[in-house]
Short mmCIF file of C-alpha atoms in Angstrom, two decimals:
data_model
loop_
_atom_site.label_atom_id
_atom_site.label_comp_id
_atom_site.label_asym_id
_atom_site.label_seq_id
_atom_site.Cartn_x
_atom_site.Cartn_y
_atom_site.Cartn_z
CA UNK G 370 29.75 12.27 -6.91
CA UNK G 371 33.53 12.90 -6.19
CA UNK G 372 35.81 9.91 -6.43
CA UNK G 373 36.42 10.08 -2.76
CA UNK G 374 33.06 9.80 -1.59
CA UNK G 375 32.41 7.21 -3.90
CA UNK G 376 34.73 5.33 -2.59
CA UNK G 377 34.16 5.74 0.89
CA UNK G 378 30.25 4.65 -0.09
CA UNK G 379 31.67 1.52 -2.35
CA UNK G 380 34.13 0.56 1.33
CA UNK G 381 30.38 0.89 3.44
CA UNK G 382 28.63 -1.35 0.79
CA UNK G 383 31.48 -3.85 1.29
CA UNK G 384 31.36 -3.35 4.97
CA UNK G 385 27.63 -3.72 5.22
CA UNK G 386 27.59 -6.24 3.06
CA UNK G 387 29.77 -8.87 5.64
CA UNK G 388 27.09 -8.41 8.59
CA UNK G 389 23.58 -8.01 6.28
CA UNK G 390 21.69 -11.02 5.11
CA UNK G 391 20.13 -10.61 2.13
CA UNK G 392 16.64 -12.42 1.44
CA UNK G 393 17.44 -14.32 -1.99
CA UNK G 394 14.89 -17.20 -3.18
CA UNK G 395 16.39 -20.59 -2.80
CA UNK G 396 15.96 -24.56 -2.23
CA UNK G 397 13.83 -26.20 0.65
CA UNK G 398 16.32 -27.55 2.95
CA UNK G 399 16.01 -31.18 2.85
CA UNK G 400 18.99 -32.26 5.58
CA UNK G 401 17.97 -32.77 8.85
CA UNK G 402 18.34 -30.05 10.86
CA UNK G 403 21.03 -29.67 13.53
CA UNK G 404 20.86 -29.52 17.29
CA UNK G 405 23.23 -27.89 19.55
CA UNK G 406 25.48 -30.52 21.52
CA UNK G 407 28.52 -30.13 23.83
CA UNK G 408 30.04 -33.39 21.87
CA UNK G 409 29.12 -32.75 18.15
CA UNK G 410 31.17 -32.51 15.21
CA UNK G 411 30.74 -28.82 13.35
CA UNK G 412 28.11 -29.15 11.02
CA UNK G 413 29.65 -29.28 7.62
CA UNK G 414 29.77 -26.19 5.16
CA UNK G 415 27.49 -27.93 2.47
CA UNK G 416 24.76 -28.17 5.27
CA UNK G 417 25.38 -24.61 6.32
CA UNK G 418 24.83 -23.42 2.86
CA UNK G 419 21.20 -25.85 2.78
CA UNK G 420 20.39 -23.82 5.99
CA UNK G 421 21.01 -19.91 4.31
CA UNK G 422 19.42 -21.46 1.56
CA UNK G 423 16.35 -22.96 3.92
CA UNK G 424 16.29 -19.13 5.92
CA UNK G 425 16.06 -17.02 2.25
CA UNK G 426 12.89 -19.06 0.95
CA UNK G 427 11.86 -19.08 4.97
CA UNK G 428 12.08 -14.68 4.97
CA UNK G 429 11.28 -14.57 1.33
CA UNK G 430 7.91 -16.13 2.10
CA UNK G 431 7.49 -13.72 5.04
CA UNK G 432 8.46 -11.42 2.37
CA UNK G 433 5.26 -12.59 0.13
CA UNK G 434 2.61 -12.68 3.35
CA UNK G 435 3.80 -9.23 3.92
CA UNK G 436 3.37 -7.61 0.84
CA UNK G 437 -0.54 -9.39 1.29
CA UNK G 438 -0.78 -8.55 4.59
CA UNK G 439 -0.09 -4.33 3.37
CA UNK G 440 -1.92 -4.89 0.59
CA UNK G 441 -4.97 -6.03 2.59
CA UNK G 442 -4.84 -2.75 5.10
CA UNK G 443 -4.42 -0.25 2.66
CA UNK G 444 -7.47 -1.66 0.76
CA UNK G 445 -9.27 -1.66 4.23
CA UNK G 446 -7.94 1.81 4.85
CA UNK G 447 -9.56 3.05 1.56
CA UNK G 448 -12.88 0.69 2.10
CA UNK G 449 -13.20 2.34 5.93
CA UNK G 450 -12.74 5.66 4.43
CA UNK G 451 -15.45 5.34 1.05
CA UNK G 452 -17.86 3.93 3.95
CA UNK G 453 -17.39 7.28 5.98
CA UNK G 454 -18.35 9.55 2.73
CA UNK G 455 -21.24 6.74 2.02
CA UNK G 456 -22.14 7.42 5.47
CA UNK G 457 -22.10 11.33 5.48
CA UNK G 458 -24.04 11.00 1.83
CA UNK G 459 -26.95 8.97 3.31
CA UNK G 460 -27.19 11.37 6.45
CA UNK G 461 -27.46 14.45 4.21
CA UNK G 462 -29.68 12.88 1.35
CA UNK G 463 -32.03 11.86 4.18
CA UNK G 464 -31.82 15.29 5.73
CA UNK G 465 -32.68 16.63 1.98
CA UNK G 466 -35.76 13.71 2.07
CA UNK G 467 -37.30 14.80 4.69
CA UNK G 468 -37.05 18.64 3.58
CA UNK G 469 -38.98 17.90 0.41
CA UNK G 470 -41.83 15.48 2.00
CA UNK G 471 -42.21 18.83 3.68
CA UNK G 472 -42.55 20.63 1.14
CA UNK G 473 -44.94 18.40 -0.91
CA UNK G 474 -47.09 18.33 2.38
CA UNK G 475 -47.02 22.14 2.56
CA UNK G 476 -47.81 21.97 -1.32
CA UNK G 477 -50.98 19.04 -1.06
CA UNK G 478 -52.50 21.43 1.72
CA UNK G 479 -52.85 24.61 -0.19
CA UNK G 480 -54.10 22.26 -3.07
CA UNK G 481 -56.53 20.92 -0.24
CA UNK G 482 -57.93 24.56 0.32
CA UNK G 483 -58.55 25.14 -2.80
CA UNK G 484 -61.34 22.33 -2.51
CA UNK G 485 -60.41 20.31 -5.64
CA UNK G 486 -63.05 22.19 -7.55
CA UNK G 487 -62.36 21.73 -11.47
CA UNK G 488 -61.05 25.57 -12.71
CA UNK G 489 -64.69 25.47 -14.66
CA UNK G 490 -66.16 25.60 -11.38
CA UNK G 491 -64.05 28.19 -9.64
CA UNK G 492 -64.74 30.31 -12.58
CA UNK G 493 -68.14 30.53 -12.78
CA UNK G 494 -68.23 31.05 -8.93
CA UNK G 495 -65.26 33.62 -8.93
CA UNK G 496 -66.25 37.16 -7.67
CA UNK G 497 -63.40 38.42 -9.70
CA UNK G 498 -62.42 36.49 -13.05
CA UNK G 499 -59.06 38.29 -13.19
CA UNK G 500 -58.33 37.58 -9.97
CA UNK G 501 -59.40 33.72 -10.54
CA UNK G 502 -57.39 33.82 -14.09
CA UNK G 503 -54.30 35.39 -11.74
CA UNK G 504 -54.39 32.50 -9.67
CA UNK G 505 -55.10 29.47 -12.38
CA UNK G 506 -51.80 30.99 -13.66
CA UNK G 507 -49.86 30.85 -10.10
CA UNK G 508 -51.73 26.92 -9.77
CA UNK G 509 -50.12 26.01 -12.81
CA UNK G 510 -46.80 27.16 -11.79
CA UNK G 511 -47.89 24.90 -8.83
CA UNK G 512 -48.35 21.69 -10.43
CA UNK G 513 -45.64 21.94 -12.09
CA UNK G 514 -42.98 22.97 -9.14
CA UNK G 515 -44.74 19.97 -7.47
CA UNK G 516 -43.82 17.87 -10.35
CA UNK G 517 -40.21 19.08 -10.04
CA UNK G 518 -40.66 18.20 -6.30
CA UNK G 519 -42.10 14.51 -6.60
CA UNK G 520 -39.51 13.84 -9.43
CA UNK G 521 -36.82 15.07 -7.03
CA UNK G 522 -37.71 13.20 -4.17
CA UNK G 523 -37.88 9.80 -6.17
CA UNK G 524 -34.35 10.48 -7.20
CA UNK G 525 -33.43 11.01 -3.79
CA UNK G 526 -34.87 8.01 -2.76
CA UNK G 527 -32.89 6.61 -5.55
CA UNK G 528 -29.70 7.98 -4.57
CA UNK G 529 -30.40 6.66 -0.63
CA UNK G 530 -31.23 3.23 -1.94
CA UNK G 531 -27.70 3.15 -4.07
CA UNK G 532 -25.61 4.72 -1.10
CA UNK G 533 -26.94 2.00 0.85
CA UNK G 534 -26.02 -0.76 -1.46
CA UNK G 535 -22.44 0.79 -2.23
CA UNK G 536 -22.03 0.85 1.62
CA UNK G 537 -23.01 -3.16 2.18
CA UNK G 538 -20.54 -3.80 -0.86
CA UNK G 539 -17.59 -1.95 0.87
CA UNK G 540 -18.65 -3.38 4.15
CA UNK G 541 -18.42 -6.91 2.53
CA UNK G 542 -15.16 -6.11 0.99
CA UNK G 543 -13.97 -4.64 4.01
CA UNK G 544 -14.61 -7.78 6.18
CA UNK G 545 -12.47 -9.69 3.37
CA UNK G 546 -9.64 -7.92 3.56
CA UNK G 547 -9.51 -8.17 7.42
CA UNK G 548 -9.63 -11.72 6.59
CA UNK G 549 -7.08 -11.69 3.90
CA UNK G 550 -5.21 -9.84 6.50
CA UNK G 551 -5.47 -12.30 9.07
CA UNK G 552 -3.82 -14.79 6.62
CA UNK G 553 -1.10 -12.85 5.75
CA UNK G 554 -0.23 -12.30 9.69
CA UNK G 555 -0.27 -15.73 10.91
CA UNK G 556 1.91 -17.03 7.43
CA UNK G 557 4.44 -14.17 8.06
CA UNK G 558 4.76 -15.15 11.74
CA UNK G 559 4.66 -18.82 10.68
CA UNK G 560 7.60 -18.08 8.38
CA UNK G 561 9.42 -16.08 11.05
CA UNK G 562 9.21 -18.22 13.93
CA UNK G 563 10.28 -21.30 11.64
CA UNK G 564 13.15 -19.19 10.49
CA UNK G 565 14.34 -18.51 13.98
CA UNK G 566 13.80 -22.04 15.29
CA UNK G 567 16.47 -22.93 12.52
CA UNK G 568 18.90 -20.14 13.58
CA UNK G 569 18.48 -21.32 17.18
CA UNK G 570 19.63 -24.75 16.33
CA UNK G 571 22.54 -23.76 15.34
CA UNK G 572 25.64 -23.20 18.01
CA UNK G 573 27.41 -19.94 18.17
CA UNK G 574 30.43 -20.73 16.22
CA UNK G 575 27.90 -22.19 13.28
CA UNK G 576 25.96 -18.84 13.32
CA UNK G 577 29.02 -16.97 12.56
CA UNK G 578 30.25 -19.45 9.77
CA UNK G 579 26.53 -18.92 8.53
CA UNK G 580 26.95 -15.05 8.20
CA UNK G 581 30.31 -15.63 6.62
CA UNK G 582 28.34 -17.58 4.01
CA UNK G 583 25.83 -15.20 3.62
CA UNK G 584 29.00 -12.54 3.22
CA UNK G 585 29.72 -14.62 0.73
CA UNK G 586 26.70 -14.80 -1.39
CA UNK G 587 25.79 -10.84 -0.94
CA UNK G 588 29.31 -9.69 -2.15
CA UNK G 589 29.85 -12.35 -5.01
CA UNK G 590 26.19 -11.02 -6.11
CA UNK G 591 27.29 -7.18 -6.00
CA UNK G 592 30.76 -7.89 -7.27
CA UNK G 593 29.33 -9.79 -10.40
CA UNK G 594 27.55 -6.86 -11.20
CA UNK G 595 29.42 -4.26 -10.46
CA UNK G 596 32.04 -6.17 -12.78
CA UNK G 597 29.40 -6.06 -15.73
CA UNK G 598 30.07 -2.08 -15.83
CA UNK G 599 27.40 -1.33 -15.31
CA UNK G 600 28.34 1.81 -12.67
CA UNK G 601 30.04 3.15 -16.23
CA UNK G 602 26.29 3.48 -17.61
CA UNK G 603 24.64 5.14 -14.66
CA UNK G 604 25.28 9.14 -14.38
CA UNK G 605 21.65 10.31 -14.02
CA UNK G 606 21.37 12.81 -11.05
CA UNK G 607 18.42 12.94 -8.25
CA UNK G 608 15.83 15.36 -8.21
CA UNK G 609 14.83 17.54 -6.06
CA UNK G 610 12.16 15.25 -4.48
CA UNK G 611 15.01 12.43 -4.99
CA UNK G 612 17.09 14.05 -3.00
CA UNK G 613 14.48 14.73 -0.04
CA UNK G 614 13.45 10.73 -0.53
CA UNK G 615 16.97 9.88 0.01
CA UNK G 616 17.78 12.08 2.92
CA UNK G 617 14.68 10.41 4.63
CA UNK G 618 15.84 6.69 3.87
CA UNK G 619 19.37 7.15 4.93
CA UNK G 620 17.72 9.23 8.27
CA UNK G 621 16.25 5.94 9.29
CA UNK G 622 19.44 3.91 8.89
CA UNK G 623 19.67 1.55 12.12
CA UNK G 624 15.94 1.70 13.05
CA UNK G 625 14.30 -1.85 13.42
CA UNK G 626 12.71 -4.05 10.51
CA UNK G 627 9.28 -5.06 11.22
CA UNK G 628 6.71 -6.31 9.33
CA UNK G 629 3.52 -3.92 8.03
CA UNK G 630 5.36 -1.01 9.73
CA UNK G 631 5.61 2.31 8.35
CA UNK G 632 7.63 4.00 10.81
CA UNK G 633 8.56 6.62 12.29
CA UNK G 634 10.71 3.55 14.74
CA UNK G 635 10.17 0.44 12.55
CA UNK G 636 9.69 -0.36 8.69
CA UNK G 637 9.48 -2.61 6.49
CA UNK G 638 10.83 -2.28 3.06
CA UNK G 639 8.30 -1.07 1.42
CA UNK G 640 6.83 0.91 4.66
CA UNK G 641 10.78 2.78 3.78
CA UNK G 642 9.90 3.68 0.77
CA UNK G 643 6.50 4.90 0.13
CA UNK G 644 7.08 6.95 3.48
CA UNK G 645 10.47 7.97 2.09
CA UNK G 646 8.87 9.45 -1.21
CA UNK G 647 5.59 10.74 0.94
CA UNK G 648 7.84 13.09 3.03
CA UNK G 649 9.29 14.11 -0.42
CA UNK G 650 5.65 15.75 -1.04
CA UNK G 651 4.79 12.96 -3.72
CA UNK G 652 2.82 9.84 -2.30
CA UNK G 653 3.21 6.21 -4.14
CA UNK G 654 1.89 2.55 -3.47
CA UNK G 655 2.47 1.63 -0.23
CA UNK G 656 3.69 -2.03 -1.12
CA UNK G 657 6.67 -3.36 -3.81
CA UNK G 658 4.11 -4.90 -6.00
CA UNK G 659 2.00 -1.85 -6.45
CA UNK G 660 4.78 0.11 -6.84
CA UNK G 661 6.20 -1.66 -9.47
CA UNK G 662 3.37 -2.32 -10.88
CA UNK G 663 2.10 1.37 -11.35
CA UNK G 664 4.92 3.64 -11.11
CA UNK G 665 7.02 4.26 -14.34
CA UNK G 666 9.94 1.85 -15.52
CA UNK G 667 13.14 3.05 -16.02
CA UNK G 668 16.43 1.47 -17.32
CA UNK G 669 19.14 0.43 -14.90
CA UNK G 670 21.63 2.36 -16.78
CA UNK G 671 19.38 5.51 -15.99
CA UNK G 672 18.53 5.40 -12.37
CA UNK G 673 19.05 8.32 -10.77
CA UNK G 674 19.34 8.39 -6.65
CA UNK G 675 15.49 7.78 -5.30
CA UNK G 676 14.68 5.88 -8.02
CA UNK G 677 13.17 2.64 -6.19
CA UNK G 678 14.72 -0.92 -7.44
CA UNK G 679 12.48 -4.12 -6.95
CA UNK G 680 13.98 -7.24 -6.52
CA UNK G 681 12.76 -10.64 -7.18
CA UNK G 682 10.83 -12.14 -9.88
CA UNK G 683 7.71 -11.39 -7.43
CA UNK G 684 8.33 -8.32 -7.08
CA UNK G 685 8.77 -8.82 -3.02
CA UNK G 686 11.09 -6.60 -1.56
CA UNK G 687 12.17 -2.88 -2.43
CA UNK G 688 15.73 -0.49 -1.87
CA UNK G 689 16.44 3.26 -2.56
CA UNK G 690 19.17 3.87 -4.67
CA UNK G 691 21.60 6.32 -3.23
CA UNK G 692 24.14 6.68 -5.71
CA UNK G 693 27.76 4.70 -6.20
CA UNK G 694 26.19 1.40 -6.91
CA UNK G 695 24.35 1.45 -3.25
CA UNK G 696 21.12 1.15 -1.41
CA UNK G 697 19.38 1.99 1.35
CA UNK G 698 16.54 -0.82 2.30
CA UNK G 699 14.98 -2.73 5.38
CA UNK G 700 15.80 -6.29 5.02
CA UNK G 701 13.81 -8.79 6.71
CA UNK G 702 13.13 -9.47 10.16
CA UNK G 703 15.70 -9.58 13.36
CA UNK G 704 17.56 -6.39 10.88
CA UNK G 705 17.71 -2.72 10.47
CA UNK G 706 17.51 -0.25 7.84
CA UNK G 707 21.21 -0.23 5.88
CA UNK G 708 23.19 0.54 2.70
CA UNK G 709 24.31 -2.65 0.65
CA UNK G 710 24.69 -3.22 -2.40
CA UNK G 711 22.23 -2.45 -5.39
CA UNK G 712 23.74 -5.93 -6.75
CA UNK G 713 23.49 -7.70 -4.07
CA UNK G 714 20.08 -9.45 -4.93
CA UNK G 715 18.21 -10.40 -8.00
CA UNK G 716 17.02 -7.07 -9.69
CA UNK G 717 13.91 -7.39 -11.60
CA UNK G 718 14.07 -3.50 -12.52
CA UNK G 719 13.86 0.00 -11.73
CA UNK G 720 10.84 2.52 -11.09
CA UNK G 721 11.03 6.78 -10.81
CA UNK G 722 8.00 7.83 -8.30
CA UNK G 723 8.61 11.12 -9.57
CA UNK G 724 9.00 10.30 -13.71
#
């Protein structure tokens, strides 16, 4: 990247930086919380700094119920779907059932013409032995292709019985997961609505002191790192499904957060990026966790724009890097997709969905 695009992207990052909070784990707030009043004195800085502290464990906890709340649905996804082919399975093993009970009742009625007689019998009373010897030889062929017939309607039956038992399983897994989901929705919306009762509290003047301080926190973050070198170390370049991945994210830019979305108006930040990398042609986990738990770890110093950083020690939220020390994310609720800094939160490491 030229010098003078990278530093019109490092002037965005600082830009985006002043008006984006950033969800960072931090203290309970302990100090009462305070109300708006025409007569009260400002609420001191130290207080301000409890409540951004308060509103990051508030979103970060959203941050958890959310990541339980995808998990959950894309389990149920993949437990409504198995119960489908289950379904399909039993339909056509019962169709195949029935088809060989006919059969073995077409087969039992010739045997039923043939009076039972013992082939001793038959022979003696045979017109023609040849002809009886002819058809002792086509009988035996019988028996056996009824054998084949009654041993492949057992496992049949077999098959039915384990379809059926596979299908309760999913169906009982399935009704957890709604339940898991359930959870997850009312703690996220728990966690946001406590969130914005604490913003609410707070007069006009306060809310702009508390962006300042949460300015403050994202660009002391980003400059820290930045000032470790580290931009010296990174020079690997995006792929060709990188590049697509990125040209999605950065498409989004300015589109709604919301919670369990996956676009194409609202996401969340890991809705971003596994529907970032599925346009790309190469589908990944659909929440931070997953993906850093099952797509390959790389090295900051190699990241490459597209590569996915995860931040926290919980592996709860997720950015695209785009190159220059930047990402492109969904932050938290009540913001949009934007660039900030790669910095600019705890980084726990980096993943390539394309290694």
């Amino acid at each position: 990247m030229g010098t003078g695009k990278r530093g019109l992207i490092a002037t965005a990052v600082t830009v985006v930086c002043a008006v984006t909070v950033l969800a960072a784990p931090g203290t309970a707030f302990a100090s009462p919380e305070p109300s708006p009043s025409a007569t009260a004195a400002p609420v001191p800085d130290k207080d301000l700094e409890a409540v951004r502290k308060k509103l990051d464990t508030l979103y970060h906890d959203a941050a958890v119920a959310t990541d339980s709340y995808n998990a959950a649905e894309e389990k149920a996804q993949k437990q409504s779907a198995a119960i489908v082919e289950l379904a399909k399975k039993i339909v056509k093993g019962q169709k195949k059932l029935d088809e060989l009970k006919k059969r073995a009742g077409s087969a039992a009625a010739a045997q039923y013409r043939t009076g039972g007689m013992p082939d001793e019998a038959q022979l003696l009373l045979s017109d023609n032995p040849q002809e009886f010897l002819d058809g002792a030889g086509r009988t035996l062929q019988g028996e056996r292709a009824m054998k084949g017939l009654i041993g492949e309607m057992t496992r049949t039956q077999q098959d039915l019985k384990q379809y059926a038992k596979d299908a309760s399983a999913q169906w009982k897994q399935l009704d957890a997961n709604r339940k898991a989901k359930d959870t997850a929705r009312k703690k996220i919306k728990k966690q946001i609505a406590a969130a914005e009762k604490l913003q609410d509290r707070l007069e006009k003047k306060e809310k702009e002191r508390l962006a300042a301080l949460e300015e403050a926190a994202a660009l002391k973050a980003q400059t820290a790192w930045l000032d470790s070198g580290v931009l010296d170390e990174i020079k690997g370049k995006a792929s060709a499904q990188g590049k697509k991945a990125v040209a999605y994210a950065t498409g989004q830019i300015g589109k709604p957060y919301e919670w369990g979305a996956e676009g194409p108006k609202t996401y969340d930040c890991s809705g971003l990026t596994s529907q970032a990398w599925a346009d790309a042609g190469h589908p990944i986990p659909r929440t931070s966790q997953e993906q850093w738990k099952q797509l390959k770890h790389v090295d900051v110093k190699d990241m490459r724009p597209g590569d996915l950083i995860i931040y926290f020690h919980d592996a709860t939220h997720v950015g695209m890097y785009i190159g220059d020390g930047a990402i492109v994310h969904a932050p938290r609720p009540g913001r949009t997709v934007t660039i900030t800094g790669a910095g600019s939160m705890p980084i726990l490491g980096v993943v390539r969905p394309d290694a």
